[in-house]
XYZ file of C-alpha atoms in Angstrom:
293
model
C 25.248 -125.848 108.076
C 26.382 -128.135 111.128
C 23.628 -128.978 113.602
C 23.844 -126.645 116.544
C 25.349 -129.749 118.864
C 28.450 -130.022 116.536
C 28.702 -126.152 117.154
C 28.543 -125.886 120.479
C 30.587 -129.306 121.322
C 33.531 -129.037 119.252
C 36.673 -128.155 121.194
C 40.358 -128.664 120.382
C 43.600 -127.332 122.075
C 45.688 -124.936 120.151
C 48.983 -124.531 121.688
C 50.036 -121.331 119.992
C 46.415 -120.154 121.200
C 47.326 -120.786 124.520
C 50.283 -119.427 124.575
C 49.018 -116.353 123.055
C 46.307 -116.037 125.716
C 48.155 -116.559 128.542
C 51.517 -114.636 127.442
C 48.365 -111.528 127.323
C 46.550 -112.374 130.312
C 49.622 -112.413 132.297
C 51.229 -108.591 130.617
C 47.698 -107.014 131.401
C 47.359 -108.535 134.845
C 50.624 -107.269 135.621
C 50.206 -103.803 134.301
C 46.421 -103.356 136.470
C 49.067 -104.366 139.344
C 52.012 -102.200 138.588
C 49.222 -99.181 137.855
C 47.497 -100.001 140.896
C 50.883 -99.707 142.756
C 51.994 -96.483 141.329
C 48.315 -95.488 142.677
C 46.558 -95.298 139.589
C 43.204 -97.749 139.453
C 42.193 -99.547 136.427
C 38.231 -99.318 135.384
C 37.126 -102.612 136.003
C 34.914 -103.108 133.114
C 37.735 -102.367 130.949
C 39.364 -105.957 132.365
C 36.564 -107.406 131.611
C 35.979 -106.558 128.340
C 39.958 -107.122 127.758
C 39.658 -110.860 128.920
C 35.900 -111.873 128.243
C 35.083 -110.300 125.402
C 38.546 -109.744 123.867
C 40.600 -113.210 124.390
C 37.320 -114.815 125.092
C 36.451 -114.452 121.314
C 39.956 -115.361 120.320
C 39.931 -118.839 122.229
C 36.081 -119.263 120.614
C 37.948 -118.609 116.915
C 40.869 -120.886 117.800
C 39.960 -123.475 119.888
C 36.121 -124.114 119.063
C 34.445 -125.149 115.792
C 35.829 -122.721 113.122
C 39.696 -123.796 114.336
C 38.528 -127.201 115.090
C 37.202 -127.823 111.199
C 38.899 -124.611 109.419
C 40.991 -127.611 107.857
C 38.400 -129.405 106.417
C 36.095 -126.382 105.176
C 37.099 -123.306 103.925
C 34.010 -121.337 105.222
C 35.359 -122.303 108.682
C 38.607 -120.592 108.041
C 37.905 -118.006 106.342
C 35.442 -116.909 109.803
C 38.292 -117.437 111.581
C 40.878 -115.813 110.186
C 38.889 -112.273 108.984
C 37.119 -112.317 112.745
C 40.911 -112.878 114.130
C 41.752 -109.844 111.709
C 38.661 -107.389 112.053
C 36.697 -108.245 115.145
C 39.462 -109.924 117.907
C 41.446 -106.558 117.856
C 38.477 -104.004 118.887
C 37.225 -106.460 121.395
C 40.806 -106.290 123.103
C 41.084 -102.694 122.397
C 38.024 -101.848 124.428
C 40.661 -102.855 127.517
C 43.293 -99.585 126.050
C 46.018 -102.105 126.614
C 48.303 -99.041 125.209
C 47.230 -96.990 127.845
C 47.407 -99.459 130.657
C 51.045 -99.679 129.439
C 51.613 -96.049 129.903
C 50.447 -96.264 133.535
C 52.329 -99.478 134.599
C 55.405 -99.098 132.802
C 58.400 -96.638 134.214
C 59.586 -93.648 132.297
C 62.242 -95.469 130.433
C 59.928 -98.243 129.327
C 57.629 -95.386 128.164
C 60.355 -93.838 125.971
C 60.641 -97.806 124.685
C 57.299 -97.720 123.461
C 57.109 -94.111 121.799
C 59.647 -95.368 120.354
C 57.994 -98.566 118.515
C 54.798 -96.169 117.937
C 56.627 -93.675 115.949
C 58.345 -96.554 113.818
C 57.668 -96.194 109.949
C 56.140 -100.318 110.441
C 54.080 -99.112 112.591
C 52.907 -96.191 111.097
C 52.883 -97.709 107.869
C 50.327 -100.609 109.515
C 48.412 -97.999 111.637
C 46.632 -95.891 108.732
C 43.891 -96.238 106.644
C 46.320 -95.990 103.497
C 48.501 -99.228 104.705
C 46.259 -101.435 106.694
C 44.130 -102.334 103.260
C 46.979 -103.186 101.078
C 47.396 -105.793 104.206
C 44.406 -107.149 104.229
C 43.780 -106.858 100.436
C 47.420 -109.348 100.738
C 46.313 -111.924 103.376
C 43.006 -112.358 101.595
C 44.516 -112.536 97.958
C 46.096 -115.902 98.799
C 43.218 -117.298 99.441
C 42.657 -117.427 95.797
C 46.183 -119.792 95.130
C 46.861 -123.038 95.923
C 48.613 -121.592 99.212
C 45.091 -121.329 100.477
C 45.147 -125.202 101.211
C 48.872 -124.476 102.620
C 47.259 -122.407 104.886
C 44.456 -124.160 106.123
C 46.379 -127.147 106.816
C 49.855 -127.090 107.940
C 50.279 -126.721 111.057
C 53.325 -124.377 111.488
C 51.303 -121.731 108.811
C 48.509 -122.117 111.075
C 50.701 -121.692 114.435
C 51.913 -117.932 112.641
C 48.447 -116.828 111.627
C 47.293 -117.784 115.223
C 49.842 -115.516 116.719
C 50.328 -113.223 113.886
C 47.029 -112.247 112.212
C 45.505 -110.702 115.531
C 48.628 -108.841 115.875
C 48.463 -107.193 112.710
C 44.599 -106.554 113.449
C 46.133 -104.860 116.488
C 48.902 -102.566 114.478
C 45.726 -101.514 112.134
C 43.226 -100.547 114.538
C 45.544 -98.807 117.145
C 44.960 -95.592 115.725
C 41.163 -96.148 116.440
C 41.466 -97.930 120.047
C 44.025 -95.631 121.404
C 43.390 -92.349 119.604
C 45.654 -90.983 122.168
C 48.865 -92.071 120.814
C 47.725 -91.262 117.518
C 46.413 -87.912 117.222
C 46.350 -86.617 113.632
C 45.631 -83.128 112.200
C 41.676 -82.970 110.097
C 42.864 -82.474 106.933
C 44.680 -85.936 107.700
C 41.550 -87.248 108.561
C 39.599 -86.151 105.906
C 42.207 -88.027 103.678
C 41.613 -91.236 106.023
C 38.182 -90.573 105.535
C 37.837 -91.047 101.916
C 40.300 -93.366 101.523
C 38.376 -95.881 103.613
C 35.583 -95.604 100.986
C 38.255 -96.990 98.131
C 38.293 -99.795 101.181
C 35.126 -100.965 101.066
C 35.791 -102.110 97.337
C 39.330 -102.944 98.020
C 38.160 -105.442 100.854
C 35.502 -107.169 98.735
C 37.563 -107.657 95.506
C 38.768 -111.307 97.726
C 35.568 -112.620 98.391
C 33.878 -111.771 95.371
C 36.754 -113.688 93.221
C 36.412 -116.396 95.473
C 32.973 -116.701 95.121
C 32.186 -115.719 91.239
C 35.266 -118.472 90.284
C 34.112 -121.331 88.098
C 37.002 -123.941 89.677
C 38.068 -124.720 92.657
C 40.977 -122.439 93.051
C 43.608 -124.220 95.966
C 42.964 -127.625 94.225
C 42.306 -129.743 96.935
C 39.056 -131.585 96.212
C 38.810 -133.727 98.810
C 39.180 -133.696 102.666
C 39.994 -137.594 104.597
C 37.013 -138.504 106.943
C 34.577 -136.582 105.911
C 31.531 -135.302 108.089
C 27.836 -135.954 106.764
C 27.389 -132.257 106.586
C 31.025 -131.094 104.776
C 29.929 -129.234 101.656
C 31.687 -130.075 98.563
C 35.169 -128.289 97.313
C 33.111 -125.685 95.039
C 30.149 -125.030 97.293
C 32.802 -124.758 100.413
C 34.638 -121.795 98.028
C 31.554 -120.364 97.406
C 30.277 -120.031 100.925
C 33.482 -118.732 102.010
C 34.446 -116.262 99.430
C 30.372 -114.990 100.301
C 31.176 -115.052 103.744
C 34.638 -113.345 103.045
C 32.826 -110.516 101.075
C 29.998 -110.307 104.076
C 32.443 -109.925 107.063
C 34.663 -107.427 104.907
C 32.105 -104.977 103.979
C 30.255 -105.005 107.436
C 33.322 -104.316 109.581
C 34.202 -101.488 107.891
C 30.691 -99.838 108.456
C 31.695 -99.287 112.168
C 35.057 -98.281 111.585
C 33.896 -95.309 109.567
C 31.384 -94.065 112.142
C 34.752 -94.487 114.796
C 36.679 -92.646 111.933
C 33.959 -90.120 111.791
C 34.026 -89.569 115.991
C 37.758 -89.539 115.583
C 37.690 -86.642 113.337
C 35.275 -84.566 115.244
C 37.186 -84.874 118.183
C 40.588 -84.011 116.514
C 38.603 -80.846 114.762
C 37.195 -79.664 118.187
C 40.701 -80.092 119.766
C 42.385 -78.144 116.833
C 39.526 -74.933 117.259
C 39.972 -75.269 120.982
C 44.099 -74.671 120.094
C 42.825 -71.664 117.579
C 40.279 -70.281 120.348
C 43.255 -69.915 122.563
C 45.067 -67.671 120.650
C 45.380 -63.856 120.888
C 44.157 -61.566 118.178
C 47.676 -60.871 117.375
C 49.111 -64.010 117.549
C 46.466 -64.842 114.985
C 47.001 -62.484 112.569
C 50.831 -63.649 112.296
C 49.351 -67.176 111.445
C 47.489 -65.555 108.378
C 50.504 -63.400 107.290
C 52.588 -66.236 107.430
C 49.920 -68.258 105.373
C 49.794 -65.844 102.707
C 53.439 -65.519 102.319
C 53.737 -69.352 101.667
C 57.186 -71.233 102.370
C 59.144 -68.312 101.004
């Protein structure tokens, strides 16, 4: 590993960073005004967590040693990019930037963005049946000589900058802003156990990348460099482990946020039932027992 100075010390500017940041930081500033105007006040820990934690971690991953060396090692960028996916998103969920949206934003801009929500990309992203086969895609390439392609050209690095948090966005809206995606149990319960198939899905990557006798992208060499840059097979190693770690521990809390999710959504469906009359009820079963026809 780097000595903790190199660490700590190395900085670089990342324009499409920046512009991500500040393109954000200007939207939710704007909506805790426009909120604020239409006389609805914004928790301030949530703006907090939105801009320290949130795009606080994302200018740490971008601009700070894993996007400073994520060229040169591949256990740099593969922190960055499956933090960017997995761990960015929730930080800048904890600010509900959805829901500051719905309280800024005028009825017709609302419509706008029910719109977008209920759009089959969106929904496709947004479940636990979709957002693996995208992840399970991003991480496959790092097993083909685009992997280098990746790490090192600057325009493929300028889209995963802007577009990889994004897409971490899309797949953990449903768990950030449970709101605007409320889902029936037995929709959960599929969710559920699907996310199980996940946690082998997710490590199938990492463990390739790690258990491969030969260096899979090719590139065997890096110019200039540094006293402590492993070599091209120990580098794949350490980042298809690393791959594998980040992969399987993520998804731990997303099934205990999965599980909350589906005890709220069954205590809102019995509350529905427990508001029914007797006879209103007893239509429900008849109707059950009939079937379709």
């Amino acid at each position: 590993m780097p000595p903790l100075e190199i660490l700590m010390s190395s900085w670089q500017l990342d324009w499409a960073a920046t512009a991500f940041v500040v393109v954000a930081g200007v939207l939710y500033g704007w909506g805790m005004r426009s909120a604020a105007g239409r006389g609805q006040g914004w928790p301030v820990w949530r703006a907090v967590a939105f801009y320290v934690l949130g795009l606080g971690s994302f200018v740490v991953l971008t601009c700070g040693f894993t996007g400073v060396y994520g060229a040169e090692q591949r256990w740099a960028f593969t922190i960055k990019i499956s933090m960017l996916l997995f761990v960015v998103p929730l930080l800048i969920g904890l600010g509900k930037p959805l829901t500051l949206a719905r309280a800024a934003l005028p009825a017709r801009g609302i419509g706008t963005l029910n719109t977008v929500l209920a759009s089959r990309p969106v929904r496709f992203v947004s479940n636990s049946f979709g957002a693996p086969l995208l992840g399970l895609v991003l991480f496959s390439t790092f097993l083909t000589p685009m992997f280098y392609t990746l790490r090192t050209n600057p325009v493929a690095g300028a889209l995963l900058t802007l577009g990889v948090p994004l897409l971490g966005m899309l797949m953990a809206l449903p768990i950030i802003e449970e709101s605007d995606f409320q889902r029936s149990s037995a929709y959960l319960t599929l969710e559920f156990m699907f996310v199980f198939i996940e946690l082998l899905i997710d490590a199938i990557p990492g463990i390739l990348l790690s258990l491969n006798g030969q260096v899979l992208d090719h590139a065997m060499s890096v110019p200039n460099p540094q006293w402590w840059f492993r070599d091209a097979f120990q580098d794949q190693q350490f980042a298809g482990n690393l791959l594998w770690f980040i992969c399987e521990v993520v998804d731990l809390p997303l099934i205990i946020l999965m599980f909350i999710r589906f005890s709220r959504s069954d205590k809102r469906e019995a509350g529905v039932f427990d508001e029914l009359t007797d006879e209103q009820l007893s239509e429900l079963h008849r109707q059950h027992l009939r079937g379709p026809h």
